PDB file of N, CA and C in Angstrom:
ATOM      1  N   MET A   1       0.894  -0.969  -0.009  1.00 77.00           N
ATOM      2  CA  MET A   1      -0.076  -0.033   0.087  1.00 77.00           C
ATOM      3  C   MET A   1       0.896   1.296   0.053  1.00 77.00           C
ATOM      4  N   SER A   2       0.568   2.198  -1.024  1.00 88.00           N
ATOM      5  CA  SER A   2       1.398   3.384  -1.155  1.00 88.00           C
ATOM      6  C   SER A   2       1.193   4.424   0.126  1.00 88.00           C
ATOM      7  N   ALA A   3       2.206   5.229   0.299  1.00 89.00           N
ATOM      8  CA  ALA A   3       1.803   6.418   1.265  1.00 89.00           C
ATOM      9  C   ALA A   3       0.850   7.158   1.110  1.00 89.00           C
ATOM     10  N   GLU A   4       0.472   7.335  -0.264  1.00 91.00           N
ATOM     11  CA  GLU A   4      -0.627   8.230  -0.559  1.00 91.00           C
ATOM     12  C   GLU A   4      -1.958   7.597  -0.223  1.00 91.00           C
ATOM     13  N   THR A   5      -2.149   6.497  -0.252  1.00 91.00           N
ATOM     14  CA  THR A   5      -3.266   5.635  -0.020  1.00 91.00           C
ATOM     15  C   THR A   5      -3.547   5.565   1.337  1.00 91.00           C
ATOM     16  N   MET A   6      -2.266   5.416   2.300  1.00 91.00           N
ATOM     17  CA  MET A   6      -2.564   5.452   3.544  1.00 91.00           C
ATOM     18  C   MET A   6      -3.085   6.712   4.044  1.00 91.00           C
ATOM     19  N   ILE A   7      -2.599   7.895   3.620  1.00 91.00           N
ATOM     20  CA  ILE A   7      -2.911   9.342   3.953  1.00 91.00           C
ATOM     21  C   ILE A   7      -4.541   9.340   3.540  1.00 91.00           C
ATOM     22  N   MET A   8      -4.794   9.084   2.485  1.00 92.00           N
ATOM     23  CA  MET A   8      -6.271   9.246   2.039  1.00 92.00           C
ATOM     24  C   MET A   8      -7.005   8.344   3.035  1.00 92.00           C
ATOM     25  N   ILE A   9      -6.644   7.128   3.253  1.00 93.00           N
ATOM     26  CA  ILE A   9      -7.649   6.426   4.417  1.00 93.00           C
ATOM     27  C   ILE A   9      -7.749   7.016   5.558  1.00 93.00           C
ATOM     28  N   ILE A  10      -6.459   7.321   6.348  1.00 92.00           N
ATOM     29  CA  ILE A  10      -6.632   8.204   7.596  1.00 92.00           C
ATOM     30  C   ILE A  10      -7.309   9.271   7.575  1.00 92.00           C
ATOM     31  N   THR A  11      -7.159  10.193   6.478  1.00 93.00           N
ATOM     32  CA  THR A  11      -7.952  11.612   6.428  1.00 93.00           C
ATOM     33  C   THR A  11      -9.575  11.117   6.315  1.00 93.00           C
ATOM     34  N   LEU A  12      -9.814  10.203   5.626  1.00 92.00           N
ATOM     35  CA  LEU A  12     -11.369   9.994   5.522  1.00 92.00           C
ATOM     36  C   LEU A  12     -11.997   9.351   6.617  1.00 92.00           C
ATOM     37  N   THR A  13     -11.021   8.647   7.445  1.00 93.00           N
ATOM     38  CA  THR A  13     -11.475   7.973   8.768  1.00 93.00           C
ATOM     39  C   THR A  13     -11.704   9.177   9.807  1.00 93.00           C
ATOM     40  N   SER A  14     -10.678   9.979   9.905  1.00 93.00           N
ATOM     41  CA  SER A  14     -10.610  10.937  10.798  1.00 93.00           C
ATOM     42  C   SER A  14     -11.766  11.868  10.597  1.00 93.00           C
ATOM     43  N   ALA A  15     -12.166  12.202   9.356  1.00 90.00           N
ATOM     44  CA  ALA A  15     -13.245  12.992   9.129  1.00 90.00           C
ATOM     45  C   ALA A  15     -14.440  12.414   9.311  1.00 90.00           C
ATOM     46  N   SER A  16     -14.855  11.206   9.158  1.00 91.00           N
ATOM     47  CA  SER A  16     -15.967  10.525   9.520  1.00 91.00           C
ATOM     48  C   SER A  16     -16.234  10.548  10.858  1.00 91.00           C
ATOM     49  N   MET A  17     -15.151  10.299  11.691  1.00 90.00           N
ATOM     50  CA  MET A  17     -15.280   9.954  13.142  1.00 90.00           C
ATOM     51  C   MET A  17     -15.523  11.407  13.635  1.00 90.00           C
ATOM     52  N   SER A  18     -15.013  12.407  13.236  1.00 89.00           N
ATOM     53  CA  SER A  18     -15.282  13.817  13.847  1.00 89.00           C
ATOM     54  C   SER A  18     -16.864  14.225  13.309  1.00 89.00           C
ATOM     55  N   ILE A  19     -17.229  13.843  12.422  1.00 89.00           N
ATOM     56  CA  ILE A  19     -18.747  14.123  11.931  1.00 89.00           C
ATOM     57  C   ILE A  19     -19.637  13.354  12.919  1.00 89.00           C
ATOM     58  N   VAL A  20     -19.429  12.244  13.098  1.00 88.00           N
ATOM     59  CA  VAL A  20     -20.154  11.447  14.201  1.00 88.00           C
ATOM     60  C   VAL A  20     -20.020  12.009  15.523  1.00 88.00           C
ATOM     61  N   PHE A  21     -18.898  12.464  15.910  1.00 85.00           N
ATOM     62  CA  PHE A  21     -18.517  13.012  17.340  1.00 85.00           C
ATOM     63  C   PHE A  21     -19.499  14.231  17.428  1.00 85.00           C
ATOM     64  N   LEU A  22     -19.526  15.053  16.305  1.00 84.00           N
ATOM     65  CA  LEU A  22     -20.286  16.283  16.509  1.00 84.00           C
ATOM     66  C   LEU A  22     -21.754  16.213  16.510  1.00 84.00           C
ATOM     67  N   VAL A  23     -22.034  15.193  15.735  1.00 81.00           N
ATOM     68  CA  VAL A  23     -23.495  14.876  15.584  1.00 81.00           C
ATOM     69  C   VAL A  23     -23.901  14.416  17.069  1.00 81.00           C
ATOM     70  N   SER A  24     -23.194  13.437  17.747  1.00 78.00           N
ATOM     71  CA  SER A  24     -23.579  13.101  19.031  1.00 78.00           C
ATOM     72  C   SER A  24     -23.251  14.258  20.068  1.00 78.00           C
ATOM     73  N   VAL A  25     -22.481  15.253  20.071  1.00 76.00           N
ATOM     74  CA  VAL A  25     -22.372  15.994  20.972  1.00 76.00           C
ATOM     75  C   VAL A  25     -23.374  17.238  20.846  1.00 76.00           C
ATOM     76  N   LEU A  26     -23.669  17.935  19.678  1.00 77.00           N
ATOM     77  CA  LEU A  26     -24.522  18.727  19.317  1.00 77.00           C
ATOM     78  C   LEU A  26     -25.845  18.408  19.154  1.00 77.00           C
ATOM     79  N   GLY A  27     -26.379  17.168  19.341  1.00 71.00           N
ATOM     80  CA  GLY A  27     -27.391  16.702  19.298  1.00 71.00           C
ATOM     81  C   GLY A  27     -28.594  17.587  20.235  1.00 71.00           C
ATOM     82  N   GLU A  28     -29.753  17.718  19.481  1.00 70.00           N
ATOM     83  CA  GLU A  28     -30.771  18.470  20.050  1.00 70.00           C
ATOM     84  C   GLU A  28     -31.184  17.876  21.447  1.00 70.00           C
ATOM     85  N   SER A  29     -31.276  18.713  22.629  1.00 73.00           N
ATOM     86  CA  SER A  29     -31.885  18.066  23.679  1.00 73.00           C
ATOM     87  C   SER A  29     -32.951  19.007  24.220  1.00 73.00           C
ATOM     88  N   LYS A  30     -34.144  18.198  24.267  1.00 80.00           N
ATOM     89  CA  LYS A  30     -35.352  18.945  24.353  1.00 80.00           C
ATOM     90  C   LYS A  30     -35.626  18.835  26.096  1.00 80.00           C
ATOM     91  N   PRO A  31     -36.283  20.016  26.651  1.00 84.00           N
ATOM     92  CA  PRO A  31     -36.531  19.857  28.056  1.00 84.00           C
ATOM     93  C   PRO A  31     -37.757  18.640  28.138  1.00 84.00           C
ATOM     94  N   ASP A  32     -37.505  18.180  29.280  1.00 85.00           N
ATOM     95  CA  ASP A  32     -38.680  17.382  29.752  1.00 85.00           C
ATOM     96  C   ASP A  32     -38.635  17.342  31.427  1.00 85.00           C
ATOM     97  N   ALA A  33     -39.755  16.683  31.944  1.00 86.00           N
ATOM     98  CA  ALA A  33     -40.050  16.806  33.257  1.00 86.00           C
ATOM     99  C   ALA A  33     -38.770  16.284  34.190  1.00 86.00           C
ATOM    100  N   LYS A  34     -38.409  15.264  33.662  1.00 89.00           N
ATOM    101  CA  LYS A  34     -37.150  14.691  34.408  1.00 89.00           C
ATOM    102  C   LYS A  34     -35.946  15.514  34.479  1.00 89.00           C
ATOM    103  N   LYS A  35     -35.669  16.326  33.318  1.00 89.00           N
ATOM    104  CA  LYS A  35     -34.545  17.100  33.206  1.00 89.00           C
ATOM    105  C   LYS A  35     -34.712  18.347  34.029  1.00 89.00           C
ATOM    106  N   LEU A  36     -36.024  18.895  34.023  1.00 89.00           N
ATOM    107  CA  LEU A  36     -36.127  20.024  34.707  1.00 89.00           C
ATOM    108  C   LEU A  36     -36.446  19.826  36.386  1.00 89.00           C
ATOM    109  N   THR A  37     -36.790  18.561  36.631  1.00 89.00           N
ATOM    110  CA  THR A  37     -36.722  18.144  38.063  1.00 89.00           C
ATOM    111  C   THR A  37     -35.207  18.070  38.594  1.00 89.00           C
ATOM    112  N   LYS A  38     -34.381  17.637  37.793  1.00 91.00           N
ATOM    113  CA  LYS A  38     -33.076  17.501  38.181  1.00 91.00           C
ATOM    114  C   LYS A  38     -32.325  18.837  38.306  1.00 91.00           C
ATOM    115  N   ILE A  39     -32.664  19.728  37.671  1.00 91.00           N
ATOM    116  CA  ILE A  39     -31.902  21.063  37.808  1.00 91.00           C
ATOM    117  C   ILE A  39     -32.656  21.883  38.647  1.00 91.00           C
ATOM    118  N   LEU A  40     -33.927  21.891  38.942  1.00 90.00           N
ATOM    119  CA  LEU A  40     -34.534  22.758  39.861  1.00 90.00           C
ATOM    120  C   LEU A  40     -34.552  22.113  41.331  1.00 90.00           C
ATOM    121  N   GLY A  41     -34.754  20.696  41.478  1.00 90.00           N
ATOM    122  CA  GLY A  41     -35.082  20.268  42.722  1.00 90.00           C
ATOM    123  C   GLY A  41     -36.410  19.966  42.968  1.00 90.00           C
ATOM    124  N   LYS A  42     -36.636  18.920  44.120  1.00 91.00           N
ATOM    125  CA  LYS A  42     -38.096  18.687  44.053  1.00 91.00           C
ATOM    126  C   LYS A  42     -38.962  19.794  44.867  1.00 91.00           C
ATOM    127  N   GLU A  43     -38.116  20.610  45.757  1.00 92.00           N
ATOM    128  CA  GLU A  43     -38.693  21.507  46.465  1.00 92.00           C
ATOM    129  C   GLU A  43     -39.261  22.645  45.495  1.00 92.00           C
ATOM    130  N   ASN A  44     -38.546  23.074  44.583  1.00 91.00           N
ATOM    131  CA  ASN A  44     -38.697  24.087  43.624  1.00 91.00           C
ATOM    132  C   ASN A  44     -39.829  23.619  42.870  1.00 91.00           C
ATOM    133  N   ILE A  45     -39.841  22.367  42.220  1.00 90.00           N
ATOM    134  CA  ILE A  45     -40.957  21.779  41.459  1.00 90.00           C
ATOM    135  C   ILE A  45     -42.312  21.801  42.216  1.00 90.00           C
ATOM    136  N   GLU A  46     -42.324  21.761  43.413  1.00 91.00           N
ATOM    137  CA  GLU A  46     -43.473  21.674  44.154  1.00 91.00           C
ATOM    138  C   GLU A  46     -44.053  23.087  44.361  1.00 91.00           C
ATOM    139  N   LYS A  47     -43.159  24.064  44.452  1.00 90.00           N
ATOM    140  CA  LYS A  47     -43.685  25.519  44.355  1.00 90.00           C
ATOM    141  C   LYS A  47     -44.149  25.816  42.877  1.00 90.00           C
ATOM    142  N   VAL A  48     -43.527  25.098  41.907  1.00 89.00           N
ATOM    143  CA  VAL A  48     -44.009  25.596  40.535  1.00 89.00           C
ATOM    144  C   VAL A  48     -45.470  25.003  40.424  1.00 89.00           C
ATOM    145  N   LYS A  49     -45.761  23.661  41.010  1.00 89.00           N
ATOM    146  CA  LYS A  49     -47.034  23.084  40.898  1.00 89.00           C
ATOM    147  C   LYS A  49     -47.963  23.808  41.618  1.00 89.00           C
ATOM    148  N   ASN A  50     -47.645  24.514  42.764  1.00 89.00           N
ATOM    149  CA  ASN A  50     -48.571  25.097  43.509  1.00 89.00           C
ATOM    150  C   ASN A  50     -48.728  26.550  43.115  1.00 89.00           C
ATOM    151  N   ALA A  51     -48.070  27.084  42.145  1.00 88.00           N
ATOM    152  CA  ALA A  51     -48.188  28.425  41.675  1.00 88.00           C
ATOM    153  C   ALA A  51     -49.325  28.792  40.921  1.00 88.00           C
ATOM    154  N   LYS A  52     -49.997  29.967  41.300  1.00 88.00           N
ATOM    155  CA  LYS A  52     -51.180  30.211  40.726  1.00 88.00           C
ATOM    156  C   LYS A  52     -51.240  31.007  39.432  1.00 88.00           C
ATOM    157  N   ASP A  53     -50.147  31.559  39.182  1.00 88.00           N
ATOM    158  CA  ASP A  53     -50.207  32.260  37.976  1.00 88.00           C
ATOM    159  C   ASP A  53     -48.459  32.334  37.502  1.00 88.00           C
ATOM    160  N   ASP A  54     -48.221  32.982  36.321  1.00 88.00           N
ATOM    161  CA  ASP A  54     -46.930  33.084  35.775  1.00 88.00           C
ATOM    162  C   ASP A  54     -46.069  33.735  36.650  1.00 88.00           C
ATOM    163  N   GLU A  55     -46.490  34.906  37.511  1.00 91.00           N
ATOM    164  CA  GLU A  55     -45.691  35.670  38.137  1.00 91.00           C
ATOM    165  C   GLU A  55     -45.136  34.677  39.347  1.00 91.00           C
ATOM    166  N   GLU A  56     -45.801  33.972  39.896  1.00 91.00           N
ATOM    167  CA  GLU A  56     -45.067  33.148  40.976  1.00 91.00           C
ATOM    168  C   GLU A  56     -44.149  31.957  40.220  1.00 91.00           C
ATOM    169  N   ILE A  57     -44.527  31.610  39.154  1.00 90.00           N
ATOM    170  CA  ILE A  57     -43.563  30.727  38.590  1.00 90.00           C
ATOM    171  C   ILE A  57     -41.884  31.595  38.386  1.00 90.00           C
ATOM    172  N   LYS A  58     -42.245  32.766  37.870  1.00 92.00           N
ATOM    173  CA  LYS A  58     -41.246  33.621  37.540  1.00 92.00           C
ATOM    174  C   LYS A  58     -40.270  33.901  38.831  1.00 92.00           C
ATOM    175  N   LYS A  59     -40.966  33.980  40.002  1.00 92.00           N
ATOM    176  CA  LYS A  59     -40.312  34.304  41.435  1.00 92.00           C
ATOM    177  C   LYS A  59     -39.568  33.045  41.579  1.00 92.00           C
ATOM    178  N   VAL A  60     -40.075  31.773  41.345  1.00 91.00           N
ATOM    179  CA  VAL A  60     -39.269  30.588  41.541  1.00 91.00           C
ATOM    180  C   VAL A  60     -38.001  30.597  40.819  1.00 91.00           C
ATOM    181  N   ILE A  61     -38.173  30.957  39.479  1.00 91.00           N
ATOM    182  CA  ILE A  61     -37.020  30.682  38.742  1.00 91.00           C
ATOM    183  C   ILE A  61     -36.036  32.059  39.067  1.00 91.00           C
ATOM    184  N   LEU A  62     -36.237  33.016  39.365  1.00 91.00           N
ATOM    185  CA  LEU A  62     -35.334  34.326  39.851  1.00 91.00           C
ATOM    186  C   LEU A  62     -34.650  33.892  41.114  1.00 91.00           C
ATOM    187  N   SER A  63     -35.528  32.871  42.123  1.00 93.00           N
ATOM    188  CA  SER A  63     -34.973  32.716  43.217  1.00 93.00           C
ATOM    189  C   SER A  63     -33.850  31.466  43.049  1.00 93.00           C
ATOM    190  N   LEU A  64     -33.585  30.930  42.237  1.00 92.00           N
ATOM    191  CA  LEU A  64     -32.635  29.856  41.890  1.00 92.00           C
ATOM    192  C   LEU A  64     -31.338  30.293  42.186  1.00 92.00           C
ATOM    193  N   SER A  65     -30.368  29.543  42.500  1.00 93.00           N
ATOM    194  CA  SER A  65     -28.921  29.804  42.418  1.00 93.00           C
ATOM    195  C   SER A  65     -28.564  30.121  41.215  1.00 93.00           C
ATOM    196  N   LYS A  66     -27.533  30.750  41.034  1.00 93.00           N
ATOM    197  CA  LYS A  66     -26.673  31.170  39.724  1.00 93.00           C
ATOM    198  C   LYS A  66     -26.353  30.006  38.762  1.00 93.00           C
ATOM    199  N   LYS A  67     -25.957  28.848  39.702  1.00 94.00           N
ATOM    200  CA  LYS A  67     -25.593  27.476  38.806  1.00 94.00           C
ATOM    201  C   LYS A  67     -26.961  26.910  38.091  1.00 94.00           C
ATOM    202  N   GLN A  68     -27.995  26.845  39.124  1.00 92.00           N
ATOM    203  CA  GLN A  68     -29.254  26.286  38.588  1.00 92.00           C
ATOM    204  C   GLN A  68     -29.993  27.284  37.412  1.00 92.00           C
ATOM    205  N   LYS A  69     -29.768  28.482  37.439  1.00 91.00           N
ATOM    206  CA  LYS A  69     -30.027  29.338  36.367  1.00 91.00           C
ATOM    207  C   LYS A  69     -29.429  28.967  35.234  1.00 91.00           C
ATOM    208  N   THR A  70     -28.247  29.084  35.327  1.00 91.00           N
ATOM    209  CA  THR A  70     -27.208  28.778  34.218  1.00 91.00           C
ATOM    210  C   THR A  70     -27.550  27.171  33.463  1.00 91.00           C
ATOM    211  N   LYS A  71     -27.796  26.299  34.238  1.00 90.00           N
ATOM    212  CA  LYS A  71     -28.139  24.936  33.577  1.00 90.00           C
ATOM    213  C   LYS A  71     -29.508  25.203  32.729  1.00 90.00           C
ATOM    214  N   LEU A  72     -30.585  25.859  33.543  1.00 89.00           N
ATOM    215  CA  LEU A  72     -31.889  26.156  32.994  1.00 89.00           C
ATOM    216  C   LEU A  72     -31.759  26.661  31.500  1.00 89.00           C
ATOM    217  N   LYS A  73     -30.965  27.805  31.496  1.00 89.00           N
ATOM    218  CA  LYS A  73     -30.791  28.434  30.423  1.00 89.00           C
ATOM    219  C   LYS A  73     -30.097  27.760  29.208  1.00 89.00           C
ATOM    220  N   THR A  74     -29.156  26.742  29.687  1.00 86.00           N
ATOM    221  CA  THR A  74     -28.433  25.978  28.711  1.00 86.00           C
ATOM    222  C   THR A  74     -29.442  24.842  28.212  1.00 86.00           C
ATOM    223  N   LEU A  75     -30.362  24.416  28.980  1.00 87.00           N
ATOM    224  CA  LEU A  75     -31.234  23.175  28.583  1.00 87.00           C
ATOM    225  C   LEU A  75     -32.208  23.805  27.738  1.00 87.00           C
ATOM    226  N   LEU A  76     -32.683  25.206  27.936  1.00 86.00           N
ATOM    227  CA  LEU A  76     -33.633  25.682  27.224  1.00 86.00           C
ATOM    228  C   LEU A  76     -33.027  26.507  25.916  1.00 86.00           C
ATOM    229  N   GLU A  77     -31.791  26.639  25.936  1.00 83.00           N
ATOM    230  CA  GLU A  77     -31.055  27.194  24.846  1.00 83.00           C
ATOM    231  C   GLU A  77     -31.629  28.851  24.714  1.00 83.00           C
ATOM    232  N   SER A  78     -31.862  29.488  25.710  1.00 83.00           N
ATOM    233  CA  SER A  78     -32.146  30.804  25.680  1.00 83.00           C
ATOM    234  C   SER A  78     -32.084  31.422  27.051  1.00 83.00           C
ATOM    235  N   GLN A  79     -31.892  32.845  26.881  1.00 86.00           N
ATOM    236  CA  GLN A  79     -31.973  33.823  28.171  1.00 86.00           C
ATOM    237  C   GLN A  79     -33.299  34.215  28.773  1.00 86.00           C
ATOM    238  N   ASP A  80     -34.379  33.794  27.681  1.00 87.00           N
ATOM    239  CA  ASP A  80     -35.567  34.524  28.036  1.00 87.00           C
ATOM    240  C   ASP A  80     -36.360  33.893  29.102  1.00 87.00           C
ATOM    241  N   ILE A  81     -36.783  34.642  30.080  1.00 87.00           N
ATOM    242  CA  ILE A  81     -37.394  33.980  31.350  1.00 87.00           C
ATOM    243  C   ILE A  81     -38.581  33.458  30.854  1.00 87.00           C
ATOM    244  N   ARG A  82     -39.502  34.164  29.840  1.00 89.00           N
ATOM    245  CA  ARG A  82     -40.768  33.598  29.431  1.00 89.00           C
ATOM    246  C   ARG A  82     -40.666  32.278  28.596  1.00 89.00           C
ATOM    247  N   LEU A  83     -39.694  31.855  28.153  1.00 88.00           N
ATOM    248  CA  LEU A  83     -39.336  30.477  27.652  1.00 88.00           C
ATOM    249  C   LEU A  83     -39.421  29.711  28.825  1.00 88.00           C
ATOM    250  N   ALA A  84     -38.722  30.081  29.748  1.00 88.00           N
ATOM    251  CA  ALA A  84     -38.602  29.070  31.044  1.00 88.00           C
ATOM    252  C   ALA A  84     -39.871  29.045  31.637  1.00 88.00           C
ATOM    253  N   VAL A  85     -40.585  29.924  31.902  1.00 89.00           N
ATOM    254  CA  VAL A  85     -42.174  29.878  32.455  1.00 89.00           C
ATOM    255  C   VAL A  85     -42.860  28.888  31.468  1.00 89.00           C
ATOM    256  N   ASN A  86     -42.662  29.199  30.235  1.00 88.00           N
ATOM    257  CA  ASN A  86     -43.428  28.166  29.380  1.00 88.00           C
ATOM    258  C   ASN A  86     -43.241  26.762  29.398  1.00 88.00           C
ATOM    259  N   ALA A  87     -41.743  26.489  29.491  1.00 87.00           N
ATOM    260  CA  ALA A  87     -41.474  25.125  29.636  1.00 87.00           C
ATOM    261  C   ALA A  87     -41.908  24.367  30.865  1.00 87.00           C
ATOM    262  N   LEU A  88     -41.687  25.375  32.269  1.00 87.00           N
ATOM    263  CA  LEU A  88     -42.200  24.681  33.391  1.00 87.00           C
ATOM    264  C   LEU A  88     -43.819  24.510  33.369  1.00 87.00           C
ATOM    265  N   LYS A  89     -44.415  25.186  32.890  1.00 87.00           N
ATOM    266  CA  LYS A  89     -45.766  25.103  32.899  1.00 87.00           C
ATOM    267  C   LYS A  89     -46.193  23.866  31.854  1.00 87.00           C
ATOM    268  N   GLU A  90     -45.599  23.831  30.867  1.00 87.00           N
ATOM    269  CA  GLU A  90     -45.907  22.818  29.750  1.00 87.00           C
ATOM    270  C   GLU A  90     -45.537  21.365  30.347  1.00 87.00           C
ATOM    271  N   HIS A  91     -44.344  21.366  30.827  1.00 85.00           N
ATOM    272  CA  HIS A  91     -43.641  19.793  31.450  1.00 85.00           C
ATOM    273  C   HIS A  91     -44.024  19.627  32.896  1.00 85.00           C
ATOM    274  N   ILE A  92     -44.320  20.636  33.812  1.00 84.00           N
ATOM    275  CA  ILE A  92     -44.454  20.318  35.120  1.00 84.00           C
ATOM    276  C   ILE A  92     -45.891  20.625  35.616  1.00 84.00           C
ATOM    277  N   ARG A  93     -46.519  21.685  35.337  1.00 77.00           N
ATOM    278  CA  ARG A  93     -47.901  21.910  35.801  1.00 77.00           C
ATOM    279  C   ARG A  93     -48.658  21.167  34.955  1.00 77.00           C
ATOM    280  N   ASP A  94     -48.621  20.911  33.687  1.00 75.00           N
ATOM    281  CA  ASP A  94     -49.801  20.424  32.836  1.00 75.00           C
ATOM    282  C   ASP A  94     -49.292  18.991  32.746  1.00 75.00           C
ATOM    283  N   GLU A  95     -48.438  18.424  33.545  1.00 62.00           N
ATOM    284  CA  GLU A  95     -47.927  16.964  33.293  1.00 62.00           C
ATOM    285  C   GLU A  95     -48.938  15.956  33.469  1.00 62.00           C
ATOM    286  N   LYS A  96     -49.038  15.036  32.563  1.00 57.00           N
ATOM    287  CA  LYS A  96     -50.247  14.018  32.828  1.00 57.00           C
ATOM    288  C   LYS A  96     -49.494  12.832  33.192  1.00 57.00           C
ATOM    289  N   PRO A  97     -49.925  12.061  34.151  1.00 51.00           N
ATOM    290  CA  PRO A  97     -49.458  10.989  34.769  1.00 51.00           C
ATOM    291  C   PRO A  97     -49.121   9.851  33.582  1.00 51.00           C
ATOM    292  N   ASN A  98     -48.023   9.174  33.732  1.00 50.00           N
ATOM    293  CA  ASN A  98     -47.768   8.158  32.653  1.00 50.00           C
ATOM    294  C   ASN A  98     -48.439   6.848  32.990  1.00 50.00           C
ATOM    295  N   PRO A  99     -49.273   6.315  31.852  1.00 46.00           N
ATOM    296  CA  PRO A  99     -50.016   5.139  32.355  1.00 46.00           C
ATOM    297  C   PRO A  99     -49.356   3.944  32.553  1.00 46.00           C
ATOM    298  N   ILE A 100     -47.991   3.914  32.312  1.00 52.00           N
ATOM    299  CA  ILE A 100     -46.924   2.814  32.274  1.00 52.00           C
ATOM    300  C   ILE A 100     -46.598   2.718  33.738  1.00 52.00           C
ATOM    301  N   ASP A 101     -46.141   3.741  34.435  1.00 44.00           N
ATOM    302  CA  ASP A 101     -45.612   3.811  35.799  1.00 44.00           C
ATOM    303  C   ASP A 101     -46.673   3.309  36.763  1.00 44.00           C
TER     304      ASP A 101
END
């Protein structure tokens, strides 16, 4: 096997491996109840469930530690608090019980 062929094989292999790595790392992560519970903690989830309106949910989000806020922003891929409120309403307050559990 010539050197040129080896170089070509190694180049193609490394390029395909890098594409697979990027797809796996940059894959879309959607928020769900389990991820939100892990980030916020059970105490804050109960506060969200008992919240009467969006303002109370917003207060819960603003009372989070800086680390929790950063994780929430990363999960939602947004800095906007309205998206966080909507995600919590959708996945926590309006959560339907799973019939399998």
